[in-house]
mmCIF file of C-alpha atoms and ligand atoms in Angstrom:
data_model
loop_
_atom_site.group_PDB
_atom_site.id
_atom_site.type_symbol
_atom_site.label_atom_id
_atom_site.label_comp_id
_atom_site.label_asym_id
_atom_site.label_seq_id
_atom_site.Cartn_x
_atom_site.Cartn_y
_atom_site.Cartn_z
ATOM 1 C CA MET A 294 -138.370 -127.131 -41.051
ATOM 2 C CA ASP A 295 -139.318 -123.557 -40.446
ATOM 3 C CA ALA A 296 -140.837 -121.611 -43.247
ATOM 4 C CA LEU A 297 -143.077 -118.695 -42.581
ATOM 5 C CA VAL A 298 -144.927 -117.378 -45.577
ATOM 6 C CA PRO A 299 -147.073 -114.274 -45.621
ATOM 7 C CA VAL A 300 -150.284 -115.023 -47.429
ATOM 8 C CA GLN A 301 -152.962 -112.748 -48.764
ATOM 9 C CA SER A 302 -154.900 -114.200 -51.611
ATOM 10 C CA ALA A 303 -155.390 -117.212 -53.792
ATOM 11 C CA GLY A 304 -153.417 -117.193 -57.008
ATOM 12 C CA GLN A 305 -150.689 -115.064 -55.470
ATOM 13 C CA ARG A 306 -147.088 -116.081 -56.204
ATOM 14 C CA LEU A 307 -144.366 -115.421 -53.723
ATOM 15 C CA PRO A 308 -140.667 -116.017 -53.717
ATOM 16 C CA LEU A 309 -139.810 -118.340 -50.894
ATOM 17 C CA ARG A 310 -136.675 -119.237 -49.022
ATOM 18 C CA LEU A 311 -136.933 -122.356 -46.954
ATOM 19 C CA VAL A 312 -134.521 -123.101 -44.192
ATOM 20 C CA SER A 313 -134.208 -126.686 -43.160
ATOM 21 C CA PRO A 314 -131.749 -128.703 -41.152
ATOM 22 C CA SER A 315 -131.298 -131.125 -44.045
ATOM 23 C CA LEU A 316 -130.672 -128.596 -46.780
ATOM 24 C CA HIS A 317 -129.259 -125.353 -45.487
ATOM 25 C CA ARG A 318 -131.416 -123.117 -47.637
ATOM 26 C CA CYS A 319 -133.519 -123.975 -50.636
ATOM 27 C CA ILE A 320 -135.297 -121.567 -52.823
ATOM 28 C CA GLY A 321 -138.329 -121.676 -54.996
ATOM 29 C CA SER A 322 -141.522 -119.850 -55.487
ATOM 30 C CA VAL A 323 -144.798 -120.681 -53.933
ATOM 31 C CA SER A 324 -148.238 -120.197 -55.339
ATOM 32 C CA ILE A 325 -151.142 -119.866 -52.975
ATOM 33 C CA ARG A 326 -153.961 -122.192 -53.910
ATOM 34 C CA ARG A 327 -156.312 -121.913 -51.002
ATOM 35 C CA PRO A 328 -155.811 -119.404 -48.221
ATOM 36 C CA VAL A 329 -157.645 -120.572 -45.156
ATOM 37 C CA SER A 330 -158.306 -118.345 -42.144
ATOM 38 C CA GLY A 331 -155.363 -116.973 -40.185
ATOM 39 C CA PHE A 332 -152.096 -118.478 -41.213
ATOM 40 C CA ALA A 333 -153.406 -121.775 -42.489
ATOM 41 C CA MET A 334 -152.776 -122.228 -46.150
ATOM 42 C CA ASP A 335 -152.515 -124.682 -48.923
ATOM 43 C CA THR A 336 -149.452 -124.196 -51.046
ATOM 44 C CA ARG A 337 -147.570 -125.695 -53.917
ATOM 45 C CA ILE A 338 -143.930 -124.976 -54.394
ATOM 46 C CA SER A 339 -142.233 -125.010 -57.725
ATOM 47 C CA SER A 340 -138.565 -124.880 -58.376
ATOM 48 C CA ARG A 341 -136.666 -124.618 -61.576
ATOM 49 C CA SER A 342 -133.873 -126.731 -60.180
ATOM 50 C CA PRO A 343 -133.822 -130.419 -61.123
ATOM 51 C CA SER A 344 -134.711 -131.547 -57.637
ATOM 52 C CA GLN A 345 -138.274 -132.062 -56.508
ATOM 53 C CA PHE A 346 -139.832 -130.081 -53.708
ATOM 54 C CA THR A 347 -143.115 -130.983 -52.174
ATOM 55 C CA ILE A 348 -144.529 -128.757 -49.527
ATOM 56 C CA ARG A 349 -147.531 -129.533 -47.427
ATOM 57 C CA SER A 350 -148.702 -126.976 -44.974
ATOM 58 C CA GLN A 351 -150.576 -127.090 -41.729
ATOM 59 C CA GLN A 352 -151.607 -124.160 -39.604
ATOM 60 C CA SER A 353 -148.824 -121.604 -39.365
ATOM 61 C CA ASP A 354 -145.995 -123.943 -40.266
ATOM 62 C CA LEU A 355 -145.106 -125.522 -43.540
ATOM 63 C CA LYS A 356 -144.076 -129.124 -43.369
ATOM 64 C CA GLU A 357 -141.533 -130.236 -45.861
ATOM 65 C CA SER A 358 -140.705 -133.329 -47.669
ATOM 66 C CA LEU A 359 -137.743 -133.017 -49.923
ATOM 67 C CA GLY A 360 -137.504 -135.413 -52.802
ATOM 68 C CA GLY A 361 -133.864 -134.830 -53.649
ATOM 69 C CA VAL A 362 -131.147 -132.373 -52.872
ATOM 70 C CA ALA A 363 -130.345 -129.468 -55.133
ATOM 71 C CA SER A 364 -126.746 -128.873 -56.140
ATOM 72 C CA SER A 365 -125.049 -126.039 -54.295
ATOM 73 C CA SER A 366 -124.866 -123.796 -57.380
ATOM 74 C CA ASP A 367 -128.611 -124.250 -57.928
ATOM 75 C CA VAL A 368 -129.173 -123.188 -54.364
ATOM 76 C CA ARG A 369 -126.957 -120.137 -54.758
ATOM 77 C CA ILE A 370 -128.731 -119.086 -57.923
ATOM 78 C CA LYS A 371 -132.147 -119.492 -56.335
ATOM 79 C CA GLU A 372 -131.061 -117.546 -53.288
ATOM 80 C CA TRP A 373 -129.846 -114.723 -55.439
ATOM 81 C CA GLU A 374 -133.069 -114.714 -57.453
ATOM 82 C CA VAL A 375 -135.188 -114.488 -54.337
ATOM 83 C CA ASP A 376 -133.097 -111.600 -53.016
ATOM 84 C CA MET A 377 -133.600 -109.781 -56.304
ATOM 85 C CA TYR A 378 -137.346 -110.474 -56.321
ATOM 86 C CA GLN A 379 -137.515 -109.076 -52.816
ATOM 87 C CA ASN A 380 -135.782 -105.868 -53.947
ATOM 88 C CA GLU A 381 -138.121 -105.623 -56.934
ATOM 89 C CA LEU A 382 -141.200 -106.095 -54.797
ATOM 90 C CA ALA A 383 -140.051 -103.358 -52.424
ATOM 91 C CA ILE A 384 -139.278 -100.964 -55.295
ATOM 92 C CA SER A 385 -142.727 -101.600 -56.789
ATOM 93 C CA GLN A 386 -144.247 -100.275 -53.533
ATOM 94 C CA GLY A 387 -142.119 -97.138 -53.618
ATOM 95 C CA ILE A 388 -139.734 -98.463 -50.949
ATOM 96 C CA ARG A 389 -136.314 -96.933 -51.529
ATOM 97 C CA ILE A 390 -134.455 -99.215 -49.152
ATOM 98 C CA ARG A 391 -133.132 -102.262 -50.989
ATOM 99 C CA ARG A 392 -133.640 -105.219 -48.732
ATOM 100 C CA LYS A 393 -130.584 -107.096 -49.937
ATOM 101 C CA PRO A 394 -127.266 -106.029 -51.386
ATOM 102 C CA PRO A 395 -127.579 -106.553 -55.149
ATOM 103 C CA SER A 396 -124.350 -108.529 -55.350
ATOM 104 C CA LYS A 397 -123.279 -110.195 -58.563
ATOM 105 C CA ALA A 398 -125.393 -113.008 -59.907
ATOM 106 C CA PRO A 399 -123.832 -116.415 -59.230
ATOM 107 C CA LEU A 400 -121.850 -118.081 -61.965
ATOM 108 C CA GLY A 401 -124.067 -120.006 -64.342
ATOM 109 C CA TYR A 402 -127.056 -117.711 -63.843
ATOM 110 C CA SER A 403 -129.314 -117.627 -66.856
ATOM 111 C CA GLY A 404 -132.509 -116.317 -65.330
ATOM 112 C CA PRO A 405 -134.767 -113.416 -66.270
ATOM 113 C CA PHE A 406 -133.117 -110.600 -68.161
ATOM 114 C CA GLU A 407 -134.716 -107.920 -65.938
ATOM 115 C CA LEU A 408 -132.995 -109.306 -62.880
ATOM 116 C CA ARG A 409 -129.603 -109.208 -64.528
ATOM 117 C CA LEU A 410 -130.355 -105.651 -65.560
ATOM 118 C CA LEU A 411 -131.367 -104.679 -62.034
ATOM 119 C CA ASN A 412 -128.140 -106.153 -60.776
ATOM 120 C CA GLY A 413 -126.034 -104.431 -63.391
ATOM 121 C CA GLN A 414 -127.379 -100.962 -62.717
ATOM 122 C CA VAL A 415 -126.939 -100.565 -58.999
ATOM 123 C CA ALA A 416 -123.891 -100.133 -56.837
ATOM 124 C CA ASP A 417 -123.192 -102.806 -54.270
ATOM 125 C CA SER A 418 -122.792 -100.526 -51.275
ATOM 126 C CA PRO A 419 -125.635 -99.238 -49.099
ATOM 127 C CA SER A 420 -126.889 -95.826 -50.187
ATOM 128 C CA ASN A 421 -127.827 -94.614 -46.704
ATOM 129 C CA ILE A 422 -127.633 -95.620 -43.039
ATOM 130 C CA LEU A 423 -131.037 -97.323 -42.987
ATOM 131 C CA GLU A 424 -130.058 -99.489 -45.928
ATOM 132 C CA GLU A 425 -126.761 -100.325 -44.228
ATOM 133 C CA ILE A 426 -128.531 -101.304 -40.999
ATOM 134 C CA THR A 427 -131.056 -103.398 -42.941
ATOM 135 C CA TRP A 428 -128.373 -105.346 -44.796
ATOM 136 C CA PHE A 429 -126.384 -105.888 -41.629
ATOM 137 C CA LYS A 430 -129.508 -106.980 -39.750
ATOM 138 C CA ASP A 431 -130.255 -109.596 -42.369
ATOM 139 C CA GLN A 432 -126.814 -111.168 -41.821
ATOM 140 C CA GLU A 433 -127.057 -110.834 -38.062
ATOM 141 C CA VAL A 434 -130.443 -112.543 -37.963
ATOM 142 C CA SER A 435 -129.127 -115.451 -40.067
ATOM 143 C CA ARG A 436 -126.359 -115.965 -37.506
ATOM 144 C CA MET A 437 -128.677 -115.610 -34.513
ATOM 145 C CA LYS A 438 -131.128 -118.106 -35.985
ATOM 146 C CA GLU A 439 -128.443 -120.771 -36.028
ATOM 147 C CA LEU A 440 -127.889 -120.265 -32.307
ATOM 148 C CA ASN A 441 -131.592 -119.990 -31.466
ATOM 149 C CA PRO A 442 -133.640 -122.163 -33.821
ATOM 150 C CA LEU A 443 -137.297 -121.275 -34.182
ATOM 151 C CA GLU A 444 -138.526 -124.530 -32.650
ATOM 152 C CA ALA A 445 -136.690 -123.810 -29.402
ATOM 153 C CA LEU A 446 -137.921 -120.220 -29.407
ATOM 154 C CA LYS A 447 -141.507 -121.350 -29.838
ATOM 155 C CA LYS A 448 -141.162 -123.526 -26.734
ATOM 156 C CA ALA A 449 -139.695 -120.608 -24.796
ATOM 157 C CA VAL A 450 -142.587 -118.412 -25.925
ATOM 158 C CA GLU A 451 -145.124 -121.021 -24.782
ATOM 159 C CA ASN A 452 -143.630 -120.918 -21.292
ATOM 160 C CA ALA A 453 -143.103 -117.148 -21.171
ATOM 161 C CA PRO A 454 -145.205 -115.034 -18.810
ATOM 162 C CA PRO A 455 -148.145 -113.231 -20.471
ATOM 163 C CA THR A 456 -147.553 -109.897 -22.190
ATOM 164 C CA ARG A 457 -148.817 -106.619 -20.794
ATOM 165 C CA ASP A 458 -151.233 -104.329 -22.593
ATOM 166 C CA PHE A 459 -149.067 -101.750 -24.361
ATOM 167 C CA VAL A 460 -151.880 -99.915 -26.173
ATOM 168 C CA GLY A 461 -154.095 -99.950 -23.064
ATOM 169 C CA ALA A 462 -151.296 -98.404 -20.978
ATOM 170 C CA LEU A 463 -150.959 -95.545 -23.499
ATOM 171 C CA ARG A 464 -154.714 -94.883 -23.563
ATOM 172 C CA MET A 465 -154.922 -94.918 -19.775
ATOM 173 C CA ALA A 466 -151.989 -92.533 -19.373
ATOM 174 C CA HIS A 467 -153.554 -90.156 -21.897
ATOM 175 C CA GLN A 468 -156.840 -90.191 -19.982
ATOM 176 C CA ARG A 469 -155.131 -89.871 -16.608
ATOM 177 C CA THR A 470 -152.822 -86.955 -17.408
ATOM 178 C CA GLY A 471 -154.478 -85.190 -20.349
ATOM 179 C CA PHE A 472 -151.041 -85.341 -22.036
ATOM 180 C CA PRO A 473 -149.952 -87.773 -24.698
ATOM 181 C CA GLY A 474 -148.977 -91.114 -23.103
ATOM 182 C CA LEU A 475 -145.182 -91.307 -22.825
ATOM 183 C CA ILE A 476 -143.081 -94.090 -24.307
ATOM 184 C CA ALA A 477 -139.704 -93.339 -22.730
ATOM 185 C CA GLU A 478 -136.719 -94.719 -24.592
ATOM 186 C CA VAL A 479 -133.784 -96.539 -23.014
ATOM 187 C CA LYS A 480 -131.119 -95.586 -25.546
ATOM 188 C CA LYS A 481 -127.374 -95.353 -25.040
ATOM 189 C CA ALA A 482 -126.349 -94.116 -28.478
ATOM 190 C CA SER A 483 -127.515 -93.617 -32.043
ATOM 191 C CA PRO A 484 -125.805 -93.288 -35.421
ATOM 192 C CA SER A 485 -126.953 -89.679 -35.709
ATOM 193 C CA ARG A 486 -126.153 -88.447 -32.170
ATOM 194 C CA GLY A 487 -123.294 -90.710 -31.062
ATOM 195 C CA ILE A 488 -123.083 -91.662 -27.368
ATOM 196 C CA LEU A 489 -125.936 -90.038 -25.426
ATOM 197 C CA LYS A 490 -124.990 -91.305 -21.966
ATOM 198 C CA GLU A 491 -121.624 -92.629 -20.853
ATOM 199 C CA ASN A 492 -122.519 -94.330 -17.560
ATOM 200 C CA PHE A 493 -125.471 -96.143 -18.960
ATOM 201 C CA ASP A 494 -127.404 -98.381 -16.577
ATOM 202 C CA PRO A 495 -130.519 -99.547 -18.441
ATOM 203 C CA VAL A 496 -132.355 -100.827 -15.341
ATOM 204 C CA GLU A 497 -131.735 -97.642 -13.352
ATOM 205 C CA ILE A 498 -132.943 -95.525 -16.266
ATOM 206 C CA ALA A 499 -136.038 -97.690 -16.756
ATOM 207 C CA GLN A 500 -136.935 -97.446 -13.067
ATOM 208 C CA ALA A 501 -136.471 -93.668 -13.106
ATOM 209 C CA TYR A 502 -138.732 -93.413 -16.163
ATOM 210 C CA GLU A 503 -141.382 -95.478 -14.408
ATOM 211 C CA ARG A 504 -141.242 -93.279 -11.303
ATOM 212 C CA GLY A 505 -141.473 -90.224 -13.549
ATOM 213 C CA GLY A 506 -144.807 -91.375 -15.006
ATOM 214 C CA ALA A 507 -143.874 -93.066 -18.293
ATOM 215 C CA ALA A 508 -146.739 -95.217 -19.601
ATOM 216 C CA CYS A 509 -144.462 -97.568 -21.548
ATOM 217 C CA LEU A 510 -140.756 -97.979 -22.263
ATOM 218 C CA SER A 511 -138.887 -98.470 -25.524
ATOM 219 C CA VAL A 512 -135.679 -100.484 -25.285
ATOM 220 C CA LEU A 513 -133.131 -100.389 -28.105
ATOM 221 C CA THR A 514 -131.914 -103.907 -28.774
ATOM 222 C CA ASP A 515 -129.679 -103.211 -31.777
ATOM 223 C CA GLN A 516 -126.087 -103.653 -30.663
ATOM 224 C CA LYS A 517 -124.016 -102.403 -33.576
ATOM 225 C CA TYR A 518 -125.619 -99.029 -34.309
ATOM 226 C CA PHE A 519 -127.403 -98.126 -31.049
ATOM 227 C CA LYS A 520 -125.268 -99.889 -28.442
ATOM 228 C CA GLY A 521 -128.349 -101.657 -27.143
ATOM 229 C CA GLY A 522 -129.034 -105.309 -26.519
ATOM 230 C CA PHE A 523 -131.623 -107.942 -25.737
ATOM 231 C CA GLU A 524 -129.951 -108.380 -22.363
ATOM 232 C CA ASN A 525 -131.231 -104.864 -21.498
ATOM 233 C CA LEU A 526 -134.783 -105.878 -22.343
ATOM 234 C CA GLU A 527 -134.467 -109.001 -20.199
ATOM 235 C CA ALA A 528 -132.828 -107.167 -17.303
ATOM 236 C CA ILE A 529 -135.502 -104.453 -17.239
ATOM 237 C CA ARG A 530 -138.263 -107.016 -17.370
ATOM 238 C CA SER A 531 -136.809 -109.161 -14.622
ATOM 239 C CA ALA A 532 -136.097 -106.143 -12.405
ATOM 240 C CA GLY A 533 -139.870 -105.875 -11.937
ATOM 241 C CA VAL A 534 -140.516 -102.770 -14.054
ATOM 242 C CA LYS A 535 -144.269 -102.758 -14.734
ATOM 243 C CA CYS A 536 -144.419 -100.492 -17.791
ATOM 244 C CA PRO A 537 -145.010 -102.513 -20.972
ATOM 245 C CA LEU A 538 -141.838 -102.757 -23.095
ATOM 246 C CA LEU A 539 -141.359 -102.019 -26.792
ATOM 247 C CA CYS A 540 -138.532 -103.962 -28.422
ATOM 248 C CA LYS A 541 -136.866 -101.325 -30.598
ATOM 249 C CA GLU A 542 -135.405 -103.370 -33.423
ATOM 250 C CA PHE A 543 -135.092 -103.384 -37.186
ATOM 251 C CA VAL A 544 -137.408 -106.290 -37.906
ATOM 252 C CA VAL A 545 -136.806 -107.933 -41.274
ATOM 253 C CA ASP A 546 -137.725 -111.519 -40.425
ATOM 254 C CA PRO A 547 -140.560 -113.232 -38.494
ATOM 255 C CA TRP A 548 -137.997 -115.029 -36.344
ATOM 256 C CA GLN A 549 -137.254 -111.679 -34.678
ATOM 257 C CA ILE A 550 -140.842 -111.420 -33.441
ATOM 258 C CA TYR A 551 -140.558 -114.756 -31.634
ATOM 259 C CA TYR A 552 -137.188 -113.709 -30.263
ATOM 260 C CA ALA A 553 -138.515 -110.387 -28.945
ATOM 261 C CA ARG A 554 -141.421 -112.169 -27.264
ATOM 262 C CA ALA A 555 -139.103 -114.740 -25.689
ATOM 263 C CA LYS A 556 -136.873 -111.957 -24.325
ATOM 264 C CA GLY A 557 -139.719 -110.162 -22.554
ATOM 265 C CA ALA A 558 -141.115 -107.653 -25.070
ATOM 266 C CA ASP A 559 -144.762 -106.571 -24.991
ATOM 267 C CA ALA A 560 -144.607 -104.732 -28.328
ATOM 268 C CA VAL A 561 -142.496 -104.643 -31.480
ATOM 269 C CA LEU A 562 -141.640 -101.965 -34.020
ATOM 270 C CA LEU A 563 -142.378 -102.446 -37.732
ATOM 271 C CA ILE A 564 -140.737 -99.854 -39.986
ATOM 272 C CA ALA A 565 -142.705 -99.184 -43.179
ATOM 273 C CA ALA A 566 -139.592 -97.836 -44.934
ATOM 274 C CA ILE A 567 -138.046 -101.306 -44.973
ATOM 275 C CA LEU A 568 -141.053 -103.659 -45.105
ATOM 276 C CA THR A 569 -143.488 -104.366 -47.921
ATOM 277 C CA ASP A 570 -147.242 -104.185 -47.279
ATOM 278 C CA LEU A 571 -147.438 -107.957 -47.287
ATOM 279 C CA GLU A 572 -144.659 -108.256 -44.736
ATOM 280 C CA ILE A 573 -146.320 -105.695 -42.466
ATOM 281 C CA THR A 574 -149.626 -107.570 -42.758
ATOM 282 C CA TYR A 575 -148.014 -110.855 -41.892
ATOM 283 C CA LEU A 576 -145.745 -109.575 -39.096
ATOM 284 C CA LEU A 577 -148.733 -107.814 -37.572
ATOM 285 C CA LYS A 578 -150.732 -111.039 -37.518
ATOM 286 C CA LEU A 579 -147.827 -112.935 -36.042
ATOM 287 C CA SER A 580 -147.324 -110.278 -33.351
ATOM 288 C CA LYS A 581 -150.995 -110.435 -32.398
ATOM 289 C CA LYS A 582 -150.859 -114.205 -32.266
ATOM 290 C CA LEU A 583 -147.991 -113.956 -29.770
ATOM 291 C CA GLY A 584 -149.793 -111.315 -27.698
ATOM 292 C CA LEU A 585 -147.576 -108.437 -28.813
ATOM 293 C CA ALA A 586 -148.695 -104.966 -29.857
ATOM 294 C CA ALA A 587 -147.107 -103.590 -33.039
ATOM 295 C CA LEU A 588 -146.059 -99.990 -33.542
ATOM 296 C CA VAL A 589 -145.979 -99.388 -37.280
ATOM 297 C CA GLU A 590 -143.641 -96.514 -38.086
ATOM 298 C CA VAL A 591 -143.967 -94.149 -41.046
ATOM 299 C CA HIS A 592 -141.986 -91.131 -42.086
ATOM 300 C CA ASP A 593 -143.782 -89.665 -45.096
ATOM 301 C CA GLU A 594 -147.186 -89.334 -46.753
ATOM 302 C CA ARG A 595 -146.596 -92.276 -49.039
ATOM 303 C CA GLU A 596 -145.801 -94.623 -46.152
ATOM 304 C CA MET A 597 -148.789 -93.281 -44.204
ATOM 305 C CA GLY A 598 -151.027 -94.009 -47.200
ATOM 306 C CA ARG A 599 -149.696 -97.577 -47.433
ATOM 307 C CA VAL A 600 -150.168 -98.223 -43.737
ATOM 308 C CA LEU A 601 -153.739 -96.888 -43.745
ATOM 309 C CA GLY A 602 -154.531 -99.491 -46.371
ATOM 310 C CA ILE A 603 -153.506 -102.345 -44.042
ATOM 311 C CA GLU A 604 -156.162 -103.863 -41.770
ATOM 312 C CA GLY A 605 -155.708 -104.239 -38.041
ATOM 313 C CA ILE A 606 -153.167 -101.520 -37.205
ATOM 314 C CA GLU A 607 -153.883 -99.887 -33.851
ATOM 315 C CA LEU A 608 -150.672 -97.941 -33.312
ATOM 316 C CA VAL A 609 -148.984 -95.751 -35.930
ATOM 317 C CA GLY A 610 -145.743 -93.926 -35.204
ATOM 318 C CA ILE A 611 -144.787 -90.827 -37.140
ATOM 319 C CA ASN A 612 -141.044 -90.474 -37.033
ATOM 320 C CA ASN A 613 -139.895 -86.866 -37.214
ATOM 321 C CA ARG A 614 -136.412 -88.102 -38.038
ATOM 322 C CA SER A 615 -135.640 -89.442 -41.472
ATOM 323 C CA LEU A 616 -133.737 -92.686 -40.951
ATOM 324 C CA GLU A 617 -132.126 -92.089 -44.337
ATOM 325 C CA THR A 618 -130.834 -88.535 -43.847
ATOM 326 C CA PHE A 619 -131.154 -88.042 -40.026
ATOM 327 C CA LYS A 620 -132.963 -84.763 -40.627
ATOM 328 C CA VAL A 621 -135.373 -84.006 -37.755
ATOM 329 C CA ASP A 622 -138.456 -81.855 -38.231
ATOM 330 C CA ILE A 623 -141.352 -82.095 -35.768
ATOM 331 C CA SER A 624 -143.743 -80.455 -38.233
ATOM 332 C CA ASN A 625 -143.648 -83.818 -40.011
ATOM 333 C CA THR A 626 -146.126 -85.126 -37.408
ATOM 334 C CA LYS A 627 -148.509 -82.274 -38.179
ATOM 335 C CA LYS A 628 -148.115 -82.597 -41.928
ATOM 336 C CA LEU A 629 -148.920 -86.309 -41.924
ATOM 337 C CA LEU A 630 -152.015 -85.841 -39.775
ATOM 338 C CA GLU A 631 -153.633 -83.243 -41.985
ATOM 339 C CA GLY A 632 -156.360 -83.870 -44.547
ATOM 340 C CA GLU A 633 -157.644 -87.277 -45.589
ATOM 341 C CA HIS A 634 -155.047 -89.292 -43.684
ATOM 342 C CA GLY A 635 -155.900 -87.527 -40.417
ATOM 343 C CA ARG A 636 -159.591 -88.111 -41.056
ATOM 344 C CA GLN A 637 -159.079 -91.849 -41.582
ATOM 345 C CA ILE A 638 -156.959 -92.128 -38.449
ATOM 346 C CA ARG A 639 -159.667 -90.488 -36.332
ATOM 347 C CA GLU A 640 -162.345 -92.630 -37.938
ATOM 348 C CA LYS A 641 -160.419 -95.819 -37.130
ATOM 349 C CA ASP A 642 -159.588 -94.569 -33.614
ATOM 350 C CA MET A 643 -155.908 -95.373 -34.124
ATOM 351 C CA ILE A 644 -153.359 -94.118 -31.634
ATOM 352 C CA VAL A 645 -150.717 -91.973 -33.277
ATOM 353 C CA VAL A 646 -147.308 -91.773 -31.627
ATOM 354 C CA GLY A 647 -145.211 -88.657 -32.286
ATOM 355 C CA GLU A 648 -141.606 -89.882 -32.466
ATOM 356 C CA SER A 649 -138.204 -88.181 -32.174
ATOM 357 C CA GLY A 650 -136.915 -84.673 -31.681
ATOM 358 C CA LEU A 651 -139.212 -83.735 -28.764
ATOM 359 C CA PHE A 652 -137.436 -81.631 -26.131
ATOM 360 C CA THR A 653 -139.775 -79.086 -24.515
ATOM 361 C CA PRO A 654 -143.353 -78.673 -23.215
ATOM 362 C CA ASP A 655 -143.974 -76.588 -26.363
ATOM 363 C CA ASP A 656 -142.902 -79.517 -28.551
ATOM 364 C CA ILE A 657 -145.314 -81.794 -26.664
ATOM 365 C CA ALA A 658 -148.148 -79.276 -27.019
ATOM 366 C CA TYR A 659 -147.384 -78.890 -30.732
ATOM 367 C CA VAL A 660 -147.649 -82.629 -31.540
ATOM 368 C CA GLN A 661 -150.641 -83.002 -29.229
ATOM 369 C CA ASP A 662 -152.447 -80.236 -31.135
ATOM 370 C CA ALA A 663 -151.569 -82.086 -34.323
ATOM 371 C CA GLY A 664 -153.507 -85.109 -32.991
ATOM 372 C CA VAL A 665 -151.101 -87.523 -31.297
ATOM 373 C CA LYS A 666 -152.222 -89.438 -28.204
ATOM 374 C CA ALA A 667 -148.721 -90.714 -27.420
ATOM 375 C CA VAL A 668 -145.089 -89.642 -27.809
ATOM 376 C CA LEU A 669 -141.825 -91.563 -28.084
ATOM 377 C CA VAL A 670 -138.932 -89.701 -26.495
ATOM 378 C CA GLY A 671 -135.297 -90.702 -26.076
ATOM 379 C CA GLU A 672 -132.515 -88.163 -26.216
ATOM 380 C CA SER A 673 -134.053 -85.294 -24.245
ATOM 381 C CA ILE A 674 -134.788 -87.444 -21.175
ATOM 382 C CA VAL A 675 -132.072 -90.106 -21.300
ATOM 383 C CA LYS A 676 -129.375 -87.424 -21.264
ATOM 384 C CA GLN A 677 -130.510 -85.953 -17.931
ATOM 385 C CA ASN A 678 -128.639 -86.883 -14.779
ATOM 386 C CA ASP A 679 -132.018 -87.709 -13.321
ATOM 387 C CA PRO A 680 -134.310 -89.064 -16.058
ATOM 388 C CA GLU A 681 -137.274 -88.902 -13.650
ATOM 389 C CA LYS A 682 -136.885 -85.118 -13.433
ATOM 390 C CA GLY A 683 -136.202 -85.110 -17.170
ATOM 391 C CA ILE A 684 -139.779 -86.271 -17.748
ATOM 392 C CA ALA A 685 -141.217 -83.495 -15.559
ATOM 393 C CA GLY A 686 -139.078 -81.023 -17.503
ATOM 394 C CA LEU A 687 -140.307 -82.364 -20.828
ATOM 395 C CA PHE A 688 -143.993 -81.991 -19.898
ATOM 396 C CA GLY A 689 -143.562 -78.843 -17.796
ATOM 397 C CA ARG A 690 -144.985 -80.611 -14.747
ATOM 398 C CA ASN A 691 -144.944 -83.832 -12.775
ATOM 399 C CA ILE A 692 -147.033 -86.409 -14.646
ATOM 400 C CA SER A 693 -146.457 -89.294 -12.270
ATOM 401 C CA GLN A 694 -149.657 -89.108 -10.241
ATOM 402 C CA THR A 695 -151.925 -86.540 -11.844
HETATM 403 O O1 LIG B 770 -134.014 -89.648 -29.225
HETATM 404 P P1 LIG B 770 -135.244 -89.057 -29.833
HETATM 405 O O2 LIG B 770 -134.945 -88.001 -30.858
HETATM 406 O O3 LIG B 770 -136.208 -88.581 -28.782
HETATM 407 O O4 LIG B 770 -135.989 -90.256 -30.639
HETATM 408 C C1 LIG B 770 -136.529 -91.377 -30.001
HETATM 409 C C2 LIG B 770 -137.058 -92.376 -31.032
HETATM 410 O O5 LIG B 770 -138.115 -91.780 -31.713
HETATM 411 C C3 LIG B 770 -135.966 -92.814 -32.014
HETATM 412 O O6 LIG B 770 -134.949 -93.410 -31.289
HETATM 413 C C4 LIG B 770 -136.457 -93.770 -33.095
HETATM 414 C C5 LIG B 770 -137.633 -93.698 -33.755
HETATM 415 N N1 LIG B 770 -137.763 -94.703 -34.651
HETATM 416 C C6 LIG B 770 -136.660 -95.456 -34.611
HETATM 417 C C7 LIG B 770 -136.312 -96.610 -35.317
HETATM 418 C C8 LIG B 770 -135.109 -97.216 -35.030
HETATM 419 C C9 LIG B 770 -134.240 -96.680 -34.079
HETATM 420 C C10 LIG B 770 -134.565 -95.524 -33.367
HETATM 421 C C11 LIG B 770 -135.779 -94.912 -33.610
#
């Protein structure tokens, strides 16, 4: 059985969905009795269904023993409850994106009044593109998990070649060129800009970026909204490109971190607008355990404040594009690096990545003055006939061997 539970402190209660081969999904809540270092934990699961669940845990995995099988309506009710708890938890941290569609409570539901209220008040269609992507991703991941169970992925990860140092490559490029280290994005399309490049050859683009002096590459793997794919990540990696690779995904589940690692990623993206603090903490630990760097992306002051409260973050991305409205404003990078937040970032020696909407040497100079040591650029360079020259145009000079 594969159950991955983020843990912070003793006494904490968490909703839990367990996926097992014997019982498709079973739901309960888990209370943390004794957090041990790392992922090890001692847990007790309780369920209001008539069946008995006993969970014993060891290291990062929970081992199950099921003393009975819940009826399917119990399971549906528990699933729905957990989804609603997840939405509530996110809302309590100021997260506007609902993690699950608040669909109608299953027949026979007689749970907490507040949950029924929450369900009754909200429409069952996504309120913006980020919410839509998040809901779709949740379904997609459930399907992909069936095809690639975690146990098999873990074996693949054990045999995978070592990762490359994403953060180190950015620092070195910054020192070498005096410019922010470039993460060049391999992106065919986006929901806001449509198709960016018709004859899209991901390996050719990646190689051109590398020749042009990119420190790292970002590869979109979302198929539906960005016309990307994990096959691009794999192809770029196996073509011998040396730049470390960021898997540009909407991560909502730990399984995706294993998958990214198995497909050749050196770093993953964690988007604060869709993840709770606890999820970020846990996904960060898991990434580190697998040798991956994590770029934690924020868009506003509130998200920046949350992220600065989480231990162990080395890379923070400031997205100049709102993933809810698509509005792009590069002064967002400057705004979020002013005052107390900027001071804390310098104190912790974090690398800040200026993301999106960067087109000219002036744009680069502007975000560099604001304090970034790295930039993430897609559209302005991917659109060029020759992306290698596109990089020189973006920086106003050749950065490949300076
Ligand atoms: O193409 P641009 O404007 O240079 O942006 C690149 C990158 O910042 C953008 O693609 C991005 C930033 N964060 C994301 C999260 C998901 C998908 C895409 C993104």
